[in-house]
Coordinates of N, CA and C in Angstrom, one line a residue:
Chain A
E3 N 20.9 -4.8 -2.2 CA 19.9 -5.5 -1.4 C 18.8 -5.9 -2.5
A4 N 18.6 -7.0 -2.9 CA 17.1 -7.1 -4.2 C 16.3 -7.2 -3.7
G5 N 15.1 -6.2 -4.1 CA 14.1 -5.9 -4.1 C 12.7 -6.6 -4.1
V6 N 11.8 -6.6 -3.8 CA 10.7 -7.6 -4.2 C 10.0 -7.7 -5.5
A7 N 10.3 -9.3 -5.8 CA 10.2 -9.4 -8.0 C 8.5 -10.1 -7.5
Q8 N 8.5 -9.8 -8.7 CA 7.1 -10.2 -9.1 C 7.1 -10.8 -10.5
S9 N 5.7 -11.5 -10.6 CA 5.9 -11.9 -12.3 C 4.9 -12.5 -12.3
P10 N 3.9 -12.2 -13.4 CA 4.4 -11.4 -14.8 C 4.2 -10.0 -14.6
R11 N 4.6 -9.1 -15.1 CA 4.4 -7.8 -15.1 C 3.1 -7.0 -15.6
Y12 N 2.7 -7.7 -16.5 CA 1.6 -7.5 -17.2 C 0.6 -8.7 -17.9
K13 N -0.7 -8.8 -17.7 CA -1.7 -10.3 -17.9 C -3.0 -9.5 -18.4
I14 N -2.9 -10.1 -19.5 CA -4.8 -9.9 -20.0 C -4.9 -11.1 -20.4
I15 N -6.2 -11.3 -19.8 CA -7.2 -12.6 -20.0 C -8.4 -12.2 -20.2
E16 N -9.3 -13.2 -20.5 CA -10.8 -13.4 -20.6 C -11.5 -14.2 -19.5
K17 N -12.4 -13.0 -19.3 CA -13.4 -13.6 -18.0 C -13.2 -14.9 -18.1
R18 N -13.6 -15.4 -17.0 CA -13.5 -16.9 -16.6 C -12.4 -18.2 -16.7
Q19 N -11.5 -17.4 -17.7 CA -10.2 -17.8 -17.3 C -9.7 -17.9 -16.0
S20 N -8.4 -18.5 -15.7 CA -7.3 -18.1 -14.7 C -6.5 -18.0 -14.7
V21 N -5.7 -17.4 -13.4 CA -4.3 -16.5 -13.7 C -3.8 -16.7 -12.4
A22 N -2.2 -17.0 -12.7 CA -1.5 -17.1 -11.2 C -0.6 -16.1 -11.5
F23 N -0.1 -15.2 -9.8 CA 1.4 -14.2 -10.1 C 2.3 -14.7 -9.0
W24 N 3.2 -14.3 -9.2 CA 3.9 -15.0 -8.3 C 4.8 -13.9 -7.6
C25 N 5.4 -14.2 -6.6 CA 6.4 -13.1 -5.6 C 7.2 -14.5 -4.9
N26 N 8.6 -13.4 -5.1 CA 9.9 -13.4 -4.3 C 9.9 -12.4 -3.3
P27 N 9.5 -12.6 -1.8 CA 10.1 -11.5 -1.2 C 11.4 -10.9 -1.2
I28 N 11.8 -10.2 0.1 CA 13.4 -9.4 -0.2 C 13.9 -10.8 0.9
S29 N 14.7 -11.2 0.7 CA 15.6 -12.3 1.8 C 15.0 -11.9 3.4
G30 N 14.9 -13.2 3.5 CA 14.9 -12.8 5.7 C 14.0 -12.0 5.7
H31 N 12.9 -12.1 4.9 CA 11.6 -11.1 4.8 C 10.6 -12.2 5.7
A32 N 10.0 -12.3 6.9 CA 9.0 -13.4 7.5 C 7.5 -13.1 6.9
T33 N 7.1 -11.6 6.7 CA 6.1 -11.5 6.2 C 6.0 -11.6 4.9
L34 N 5.1 -11.9 4.6 CA 4.8 -11.7 2.8 C 3.1 -11.0 2.9
Y35 N 2.6 -10.2 1.7 CA 2.0 -9.4 1.9 C 1.1 -9.4 0.5
W36 N 0.0 -9.9 -0.2 CA -0.6 -9.3 -1.5 C -1.7 -8.6 -1.5
Y37 N -2.1 -7.7 -2.1 CA -2.9 -6.4 -2.1 C -3.4 -6.3 -3.9
Q38 N -4.6 -6.0 -3.3 CA -5.1 -5.8 -4.7 C -5.1 -4.2 -4.7
Q39 N -5.0 -3.4 -6.0 CA -5.0 -2.2 -6.2 C -6.1 -2.0 -6.9
I40 N -7.4 -1.5 -7.4 CA -7.8 -0.7 -8.1 C -7.3 0.3 -8.7
L41 N -7.7 0.9 -9.7 CA -7.2 2.3 -10.2 C -8.1 3.0 -9.4
G42 N -7.3 4.4 -8.7 CA -7.7 5.1 -8.5 C -8.1 4.5 -7.0
Q43 N -7.6 3.8 -6.2 CA -7.6 3.3 -4.8 C -6.9 3.1 -3.9
G44 N -6.7 2.9 -2.6 CA -5.3 2.7 -2.1 C -5.3 0.9 -2.0
P45 N -4.1 -0.1 -1.5 CA -4.0 -0.8 -1.8 C -4.8 -1.8 -0.8
K46 N -5.6 -2.6 -0.9 CA -6.6 -3.6 -0.4 C -5.5 -4.8 -0.3
L47 N -5.2 -4.9 1.3 CA -5.0 -6.2 1.5 C -5.9 -7.7 1.3
L48 N -5.4 -8.8 1.1 CA -6.2 -9.6 0.2 C -5.5 -10.5 1.3
I49 N -4.3 -10.7 1.6 CA -3.7 -12.2 2.3 C -2.3 -11.4 2.9
Q50 N -2.3 -12.1 4.5 CA -1.0 -11.7 5.1 C -0.9 -13.4 5.6
F51 N 1.0 -13.4 5.5 CA 1.4 -14.7 5.8 C 2.5 -14.5 6.6
Q52 N 2.6 -14.6 7.7 CA 4.1 -15.3 8.6 C 4.6 -16.2 8.0
N53 N 5.8 -16.3 7.7 CA 6.4 -17.6 7.2 C 5.3 -18.2 6.2
N54 N 4.9 -19.4 6.5 CA 3.9 -20.5 5.3 C 3.0 -20.5 6.3
G55 N 2.6 -19.9 7.0 CA 1.0 -19.2 7.9 C 0.7 -18.4 7.3
V56 N -0.6 -18.6 7.3 CA -1.9 -18.0 7.0 C -2.2 -16.6 8.7
V57 N -2.2 -15.8 8.3 CA -2.5 -14.8 9.8 C -3.7 -13.8 9.5
D58 N -4.2 -13.5 8.1 CA -5.1 -12.8 8.0 C -5.7 -13.0 6.1
D59 N -6.8 -13.4 6.0 CA -7.3 -13.2 4.4 C -8.6 -13.0 4.9
S60 N -9.5 -12.1 5.3 CA -10.5 -11.6 5.9 C -11.1 -10.8 4.6
Q61 N -10.3 -10.8 3.9 CA -11.0 -9.7 2.4 C -10.3 -10.4 1.0
L62 N -10.2 -11.7 1.1 CA -9.6 -12.1 0.5 C -10.9 -13.1 -0.2
P63 N -11.5 -13.0 -1.4 CA -13.1 -13.5 -2.1 C -12.4 -15.6 -2.5
K64 N -12.1 -15.9 -1.2 CA -12.2 -17.4 -1.3 C -12.9 -18.1 -2.2
D65 N -14.1 -18.0 -2.9 CA -14.5 -18.6 -4.0 C -13.9 -18.2 -4.9
R66 N -12.6 -17.3 -5.2 CA -12.1 -18.0 -6.6 C -10.6 -17.7 -6.5
F67 N -10.2 -16.9 -5.3 CA -8.8 -16.3 -5.5 C -8.2 -17.8 -4.4
S68 N -7.0 -17.8 -4.5 CA -6.2 -18.7 -3.5 C -5.0 -18.3 -3.4
A69 N -4.2 -18.3 -2.2 CA -2.9 -18.1 -2.1 C -1.7 -18.8 -1.4
E70 N -0.6 -19.3 -1.6 CA 0.2 -20.2 -0.9 C 1.8 -19.9 -0.7
R71 N 1.8 -20.1 0.2 CA 3.3 -19.7 0.8 C 3.8 -20.9 0.9
L72 N 4.2 -22.1 0.3 CA 4.1 -23.6 0.8 C 5.3 -23.5 1.6
K73 N 6.8 -23.1 1.4 CA 8.2 -23.4 1.9 C 8.6 -21.6 2.8
G74 N 7.1 -20.9 2.9 CA 7.6 -19.7 3.6 C 9.0 -18.8 2.8
V75 N 8.7 -18.9 1.6 CA 9.8 -17.8 0.8 C 8.7 -17.3 0.0
D76 N 8.8 -17.9 -1.8 CA 7.9 -17.3 -2.5 C 6.4 -17.4 -2.5
S77 N 5.6 -16.7 -2.9 CA 4.2 -16.8 -2.9 C 3.5 -17.1 -4.2
T78 N 2.6 -17.6 -4.4 CA 1.1 -17.8 -5.7 C 0.1 -17.0 -5.3
L79 N -0.4 -16.1 -6.0 CA -1.6 -16.0 -6.1 C -2.8 -16.1 -7.3
K80 N -3.5 -16.7 -7.1 CA -4.5 -17.3 -8.0 C -5.6 -16.9 -8.4
I81 N -6.2 -17.0 -9.6 CA -7.5 -16.4 -9.7 C -8.4 -17.2 -10.6
Q82 N -9.3 -18.0 -9.6 CA -9.9 -18.9 -10.8 C -11.3 -19.0 -10.5
P83 N -12.1 -18.5 -11.2 CA -12.2 -18.0 -12.7 C -12.4 -16.6 -12.3
A84 N -11.7 -15.5 -13.4 CA -11.2 -14.0 -13.2 C -13.0 -13.8 -13.8
K85 N -13.3 -12.5 -12.9 CA -14.4 -11.4 -13.3 C -13.6 -10.4 -13.8
L86 N -14.6 -9.6 -14.5 CA -14.3 -8.2 -14.8 C -13.7 -7.2 -13.8
E87 N -14.2 -7.4 -12.6 CA -13.7 -6.3 -11.9 C -12.6 -7.0 -10.9
D88 N -12.0 -7.7 -11.2 CA -11.0 -8.2 -10.7 C -9.6 -7.6 -11.6
S89 N -10.2 -7.1 -12.5 CA -9.4 -5.8 -13.5 C -8.3 -4.9 -12.5
A90 N -7.0 -5.4 -12.1 CA -6.1 -4.4 -10.8 C -5.0 -4.3 -11.1
V91 N -4.1 -4.0 -10.3 CA -2.7 -3.9 -9.7 C -2.6 -4.8 -8.8
Y92 N -2.0 -6.3 -8.9 CA -1.5 -6.5 -8.0 C -0.5 -6.7 -7.3
L93 N -0.2 -6.3 -5.8 CA 0.9 -6.0 -5.5 C 1.5 -6.7 -4.2
C94 N 2.7 -7.1 -4.4 CA 3.3 -8.0 -3.0 C 4.0 -7.4 -2.1
A95 N 3.9 -7.3 -1.2 CA 5.1 -6.9 0.0 C 5.4 -7.5 0.6
S96 N 6.5 -7.2 1.2 CA 7.1 -8.1 2.3 C 7.7 -7.5 3.8
S97 N 8.0 -7.7 4.1 CA 8.4 -7.2 6.3 C 9.4 -8.1 6.8
L98 N 10.2 -7.7 7.8 CA 10.6 -8.0 8.3 C 9.5 -9.5 9.2
G99 N 9.1 -9.2 9.5 CA 8.2 -9.9 10.8 C 8.7 -10.0 12.0
G100 N 8.0 -10.2 13.0 CA 8.6 -9.9 14.6 C 7.5 -10.1 15.4
V101 N 7.3 -9.4 16.5 CA 6.7 -9.6 17.5 C 5.9 -8.0 17.7
W102 N 4.4 -8.6 17.7 CA 3.4 -7.4 17.8 C 3.4 -7.1 19.4
G103 N 3.4 -5.7 19.4 CA 3.3 -4.9 20.6 C 3.0 -4.1 21.0
A104 N 2.6 -3.5 21.9 CA 1.6 -1.8 22.1 C 2.9 -1.0 22.0
G105 N 2.9 -0.4 21.3 CA 4.1 1.0 21.2 C 4.8 0.7 20.7
R106 N 5.0 -0.6 19.9 CA 6.3 -0.8 18.7 C 6.0 -0.1 17.6
L107 N 7.2 -0.3 16.8 CA 6.9 0.7 15.3 C 6.2 -0.2 14.5
Q108 N 5.3 0.2 13.8 CA 4.7 -0.7 12.7 C 6.1 -1.1 11.8
E109 N 6.1 -2.3 11.3 CA 7.1 -2.8 10.1 C 6.9 -1.8 8.8
T110 N 7.7 -1.6 8.1 CA 8.2 -1.1 6.7 C 7.5 -1.7 6.1
Q111 N 6.5 -1.8 5.0 CA 6.1 -3.1 4.0 C 6.9 -2.1 3.0
Y112 N 7.8 -3.3 2.0 CA 8.6 -2.9 1.0 C 7.6 -3.8 0.1
F113 N 7.5 -2.5 -1.1 CA 6.6 -3.4 -2.3 C 7.2 -3.8 -3.9
G114 N 6.7 -4.9 -4.1 CA 7.4 -5.1 -6.0 C 6.4 -4.0 -6.5
P115 N 6.9 -4.2 -8.0 CA 6.6 -3.5 -9.0 C 5.1 -3.9 -9.1
G116 N 4.3 -4.9 -9.1 CA 3.2 -5.2 -9.0 C 2.8 -5.8 -10.3
T117 N 1.8 -7.0 -10.4 CA 0.9 -7.2 -11.9 C -0.2 -6.8 -12.0
R118 N -0.1 -5.9 -13.4 CA -1.2 -5.2 -14.0 C -2.1 -6.3 -14.8
L119 N -3.4 -6.6 -13.9 CA -4.6 -7.2 -15.0 C -5.1 -7.3 -15.0
L120 N -5.4 -7.1 -16.7 CA -6.9 -6.5 -17.2 C -7.6 -7.7 -17.8
V121 N -9.4 -7.6 -17.3 CA -9.8 -9.0 -17.4 C -10.5 -8.6 -18.5
L122 N -10.7 -9.2 -19.8 CA -11.5 -8.6 -20.7 C -13.1 -9.4 -21.0
Chain B
G10 N -15.2 -1.9 10.0 CA -13.8 -2.2 10.3 C -13.2 -0.5 10.3
Q11 N -11.6 -0.5 10.8 CA -10.9 0.8 10.4 C -11.1 1.5 9.1
Q12 N -11.4 2.5 9.4 CA -11.6 3.5 8.0 C -10.2 4.5 7.7
V13 N -9.5 4.8 7.1 CA -8.9 5.8 6.8 C -9.1 6.7 5.8
M14 N -9.5 7.9 5.6 CA -9.7 8.8 4.9 C -9.5 9.9 4.3
Q15 N -8.5 10.5 3.3 CA -7.8 11.0 2.9 C -8.6 12.4 1.9
I16 N -8.2 13.1 2.0 CA -8.4 14.6 1.2 C -7.4 15.5 1.0
P17 N -7.2 16.2 -0.1 CA -7.9 15.9 -1.0 C -8.2 14.8 -2.2
Q18 N -8.9 14.3 -2.7 CA -8.3 13.2 -3.7 C -7.2 13.7 -4.7
Y19 N -8.0 15.1 -5.5 CA -6.8 15.3 -6.4 C -6.4 16.9 -6.0
Q20 N -5.2 17.4 -6.4 CA -4.4 18.2 -6.3 C -3.7 19.0 -7.0
H21 N -3.9 19.7 -7.9 CA -3.0 20.2 -9.2 C -2.4 21.6 -8.7
V22 N -0.9 21.7 -8.5 CA -0.6 22.9 -8.3 C 0.6 23.5 -9.2
Q23 N 0.7 24.4 -9.5 CA 2.3 25.3 -10.2 C 3.4 24.7 -9.1
E24 N 4.0 24.4 -10.0 CA 5.7 24.3 -9.3 C 6.0 25.1 -8.8
G25 N 6.8 25.3 -7.7 CA 6.7 26.3 -6.4 C 5.8 26.5 -5.6
E26 N 4.4 25.8 -5.8 CA 3.7 26.3 -4.9 C 3.8 24.9 -3.6
D27 N 2.7 25.4 -3.2 CA 3.1 24.4 -1.1 C 1.5 23.4 -1.4
F28 N 1.6 22.2 -1.1 CA 0.8 21.3 -0.9 C 0.6 20.6 0.2
T29 N -0.5 20.0 0.6 CA -1.0 19.2 2.1 C -1.9 18.4 1.4
T30 N -2.0 17.6 2.1 CA -3.0 16.4 2.3 C -3.1 15.8 3.5
Y31 N -4.5 15.2 4.0 CA -5.1 15.1 5.3 C -5.4 14.0 5.4
C32 N -4.8 13.2 6.3 CA -5.5 11.5 6.5 C -6.4 11.7 8.1
N33 N -8.0 11.1 8.0 CA -8.7 11.2 9.2 C -9.0 10.0 9.6
S34 N -8.9 9.3 10.8 CA -9.1 8.0 10.9 C -10.5 8.4 12.5
S35 N -11.5 7.0 12.3 CA -12.4 7.1 13.0 C -12.1 6.9 14.1
T36 N -11.0 5.9 14.4 CA -10.2 5.6 15.6 C -8.9 6.2 16.4
T37 N -8.5 6.2 16.9 CA -7.1 6.3 17.4 C -6.4 5.3 16.9
L38 N -5.2 5.8 16.3 CA -4.3 5.1 15.5 C -3.2 4.8 16.5
S39 N -2.5 3.7 16.7 CA -1.1 3.4 17.0 C -0.3 4.1 16.8
N40 N 0.1 4.8 15.3 CA 1.2 4.8 14.4 C 0.6 4.8 13.3
I41 N 0.8 5.9 12.0 CA 0.8 6.1 10.7 C 1.8 6.1 9.5
Q42 N 1.4 5.2 8.9 CA 2.6 5.3 7.8 C 2.4 6.2 6.4
W43 N 3.3 6.4 5.8 CA 2.9 7.6 4.6 C 3.6 7.0 3.5
Y44 N 2.9 6.7 2.3 CA 3.8 6.0 1.1 C 3.8 6.9 -0.2
K45 N 4.4 6.7 -0.9 CA 4.6 7.7 -2.1 C 4.6 6.6 -3.5
Q46 N 3.6 7.1 -4.5 CA 3.2 5.9 -5.5 C 3.4 6.7 -6.8
R47 N 4.4 6.7 -7.8 CA 4.9 7.6 -8.7 C 4.0 6.7 -9.4
P48 N 3.6 7.8 -10.7 CA 2.5 6.9 -11.9 C 3.0 5.8 -12.1
G49 N 2.4 4.6 -12.5 CA 2.9 3.7 -13.3 C 4.0 3.0 -12.2
G50 N 4.0 3.1 -10.9 CA 4.6 2.7 -9.8 C 4.4 2.2 -8.5
H51 N 5.1 1.7 -7.9 CA 4.5 1.0 -6.4 C 4.6 1.5 -5.2
P52 N 3.9 1.6 -4.6 CA 4.2 2.5 -3.2 C 5.3 2.5 -2.3
V53 N 6.1 3.4 -2.1 CA 7.5 3.6 -1.6 C 7.2 3.9 -0.4
F54 N 7.8 3.7 1.0 CA 7.8 3.9 2.3 C 8.6 5.4 2.7
L55 N 7.9 6.1 2.9 CA 8.2 7.5 3.4 C 8.9 8.0 4.9
I56 N 7.5 7.5 5.6 CA 7.9 7.8 7.4 C 7.0 6.9 8.1
Q57 N 7.0 6.9 9.4 CA 6.3 6.4 10.1 C 6.1 7.4 11.5
L58 N 5.0 7.8 11.6 CA 4.8 9.0 13.1 C 4.2 7.8 14.0
V59 N 4.6 8.1 15.5 CA 4.0 7.2 16.8 C 3.7 8.2 17.4
K60 N 4.5 9.4 18.2 CA 3.8 9.8 19.2 C 3.0 10.9 18.4
S61 N 2.3 11.7 19.6 CA 0.5 12.5 19.7 C 1.7 13.8 19.6
G62 N 1.0 14.2 18.6 CA 1.6 15.8 18.2 C 3.2 15.5 17.5
E63 N 3.2 14.3 16.9 CA 4.8 14.1 16.3 C 5.3 15.0 15.0
V64 N 6.0 15.7 14.6 CA 6.2 16.2 13.7 C 7.5 15.9 13.0
K65 N 7.7 15.6 12.0 CA 9.0 15.1 11.2 C 9.1 15.8 9.7
K66 N 10.1 16.1 9.5 CA 10.8 16.7 8.2 C 11.6 15.8 7.3
Q67 N 11.3 15.5 6.4 CA 12.0 14.9 5.5 C 12.2 16.1 4.4
K68 N 13.4 17.2 4.5 CA 14.0 18.1 3.1 C 12.3 19.2 2.9
R69 N 11.9 19.1 2.2 CA 10.6 19.9 1.5 C 9.6 19.2 2.3
L70 N 9.4 17.9 3.2 CA 8.5 17.1 3.6 C 8.0 17.4 4.7
T71 N 6.7 17.7 5.3 CA 6.9 17.8 6.9 C 5.7 16.9 7.1
F72 N 5.6 16.4 7.8 CA 4.5 15.4 8.7 C 4.2 15.1 9.7
Q73 N 3.0 15.5 10.2 CA 2.0 15.7 11.6 C 1.0 14.5 11.9
F74 N 1.2 14.6 12.7 CA 0.5 13.4 14.0 C -0.2 14.1 15.0
G75 N -1.7 14.2 14.7 CA -2.5 15.0 15.7 C -2.2 14.4 17.1
E76 N -2.7 15.6 17.7 CA -2.7 15.5 19.2 C -3.7 14.1 19.7
A77 N -4.5 14.0 19.5 CA -5.2 12.8 19.8 C -5.1 11.7 18.9
K78 N -4.1 11.8 18.0 CA -4.0 10.5 16.9 C -4.9 9.3 16.1
K79 N -5.5 11.0 15.6 CA -6.3 10.5 15.0 C -6.3 10.9 13.5
N80 N -5.8 11.7 13.2 CA -5.5 12.8 11.8 C -4.0 12.8 11.5
S81 N -3.6 13.2 10.7 CA -2.0 13.2 10.1 C -2.4 14.2 8.8
S82 N -0.9 15.0 9.0 CA -1.1 15.5 7.3 C 0.7 15.9 6.9
L83 N 0.5 15.6 5.8 CA 1.7 15.9 4.8 C 1.5 17.0 3.9
H84 N 2.8 17.8 4.4 CA 2.4 19.1 4.1 C 4.4 19.1 3.0
I85 N 3.8 19.7 1.6 CA 5.2 19.6 0.7 C 5.6 21.0 0.4
T86 N 6.7 21.6 0.5 CA 6.8 23.1 0.7 C 7.3 23.4 -0.7
A87 N 7.6 24.0 -1.6 CA 7.7 24.5 -3.1 C 7.8 23.6 -3.8
T88 N 6.7 22.5 -4.2 CA 6.8 21.3 -4.5 C 7.7 21.7 -6.1
Q89 N 8.4 20.3 -6.7 CA 8.7 20.3 -8.1 C 8.1 19.5 -8.4
T90 N 8.5 19.1 -10.1 CA 7.4 18.0 -10.5 C 7.8 16.9 -10.5
T91 N 9.1 16.5 -9.6 CA 9.5 15.4 -8.9 C 8.8 14.8 -8.0
D92 N 7.9 15.6 -7.2 CA 7.0 15.7 -5.9 C 5.0 14.9 -6.9
V93 N 5.5 14.4 -8.3 CA 4.1 13.8 -9.2 C 4.0 12.4 -8.6
G94 N 2.9 12.5 -8.2 CA 2.7 11.0 -7.4 C 1.4 11.2 -7.1
T95 N 1.0 9.7 -6.3 CA -0.3 9.9 -5.3 C 0.4 9.5 -4.1
Y96 N 0.1 10.0 -2.6 CA 0.0 9.8 -1.4 C -0.7 9.2 -0.6
F97 N -0.4 7.9 -0.2 CA -1.0 7.7 0.6 C -1.0 7.5 2.0
C98 N -1.7 7.4 3.0 CA -1.6 7.4 4.6 C -2.1 6.4 4.8
A99 N -1.1 5.6 5.5 CA -2.0 4.0 5.9 C -1.9 3.7 7.5
G100 N -2.5 2.7 8.4 CA -3.1 3.4 9.5 C -3.0 1.2 9.3
P101 N -2.6 1.3 11.4 CA -3.0 -0.2 11.6 C -4.3 -0.9 11.4
G102 N -4.2 -2.2 10.3 CA -5.6 -2.5 10.3 C -6.2 -3.8 11.2
G103 N -6.0 -3.8 12.5 CA -6.4 -4.3 13.3 C -5.4 -5.4 14.3
T104 N -6.1 -6.2 14.3 CA -5.1 -7.3 15.7 C -3.9 -7.9 14.9
S105 N -4.6 -8.1 13.7 CA -3.0 -8.8 12.9 C -1.8 -7.9 12.8
Y106 N -0.8 -8.7 13.2 CA 0.3 -7.8 13.0 C 1.0 -7.6 11.8
G107 N 1.4 -6.2 11.6 CA 1.7 -5.8 10.4 C 0.5 -5.1 9.1
K108 N -0.4 -5.7 9.7 CA -2.0 -5.5 8.5 C -1.9 -3.2 8.6
L109 N -1.7 -3.5 7.2 CA -2.5 -1.8 7.1 C -3.6 -1.9 6.3
T110 N -3.9 -0.5 6.8 CA -5.4 -0.1 6.1 C -5.0 1.4 5.2
F111 N -5.0 1.4 4.0 CA -4.9 2.4 2.8 C -5.5 3.0 3.0
G112 N -5.5 4.9 3.1 CA -6.0 5.8 2.6 C -6.5 5.4 1.1
Q113 N -7.5 6.3 0.4 CA -7.7 6.6 -1.0 C -6.7 6.9 -1.8
G114 N -5.8 7.7 -0.7 CA -4.8 8.6 -1.5 C -4.9 9.9 -1.8
T115 N -4.4 10.9 -2.5 CA -4.3 12.2 -2.7 C -3.1 11.9 -3.9
I116 N -3.8 12.8 -5.2 CA -3.0 12.5 -6.4 C -2.1 14.0 -6.6
L117 N -1.5 14.3 -6.8 CA -0.3 15.4 -6.6 C -0.1 15.3 -8.1
T118 N -0.7 16.4 -8.8 CA 0.0 17.0 -10.3 C 0.5 17.9 -10.4
V119 N 2.0 18.1 -10.8 CA 2.6 19.8 -10.7 C 3.2 19.9 -11.9
H120 N 2.3 21.3 -11.8 CA 2.6 22.0 -13.8 C 4.4 22.7 -13.4
P121 N 4.6 22.1 -14.4 CA 5.8 23.5 -14.5 C 5.9 24.8 -14.8

């Protein structure tokens, strides 16, 4: 089974430039997540999609970050314009997606290799 | 919002020594997950705990969920160099299904 694919793996840009990341989740996974992981910290959820709808984007800096998952499969995350503090690893993850209910197991999230962004 | 705190931030051990990392939440958790991230890699799911007082083992790894479901621990017996990496705990992040809040992680270094 193919894992979560991400591209590019590395990106170096100057501040105020734009950048886009791509993610292709595991086939059949309805839920897709974008995380930001700053060096030395745990992943922080930016946005969560269920199929092509946004479930949670409460921690997405919407003045500069945007994301879409138009056909409910692959997704893009864009930063425009980038700031120095955006330097981080951007991780995409996916899970099967299902019905939330008390006592149900939390779904396993499968992470892609990430995109390492350096903003100069 | 919910916070998940992990200690210690760093742990250096000699190969063969034991290692423990602790995870604490300010609120009761319905479940907790543990992930491992190798240097330069991405988080990989290890295990999920759901029941109060639950203990699960994976070879040399022992995972515990506290009776009050507010804390958890990961213990590695007789560490090996392959255990090197960052260990994260993660709890449900709120009402959004599937959302996780990660702790800041414990970086484990194993000296041969």
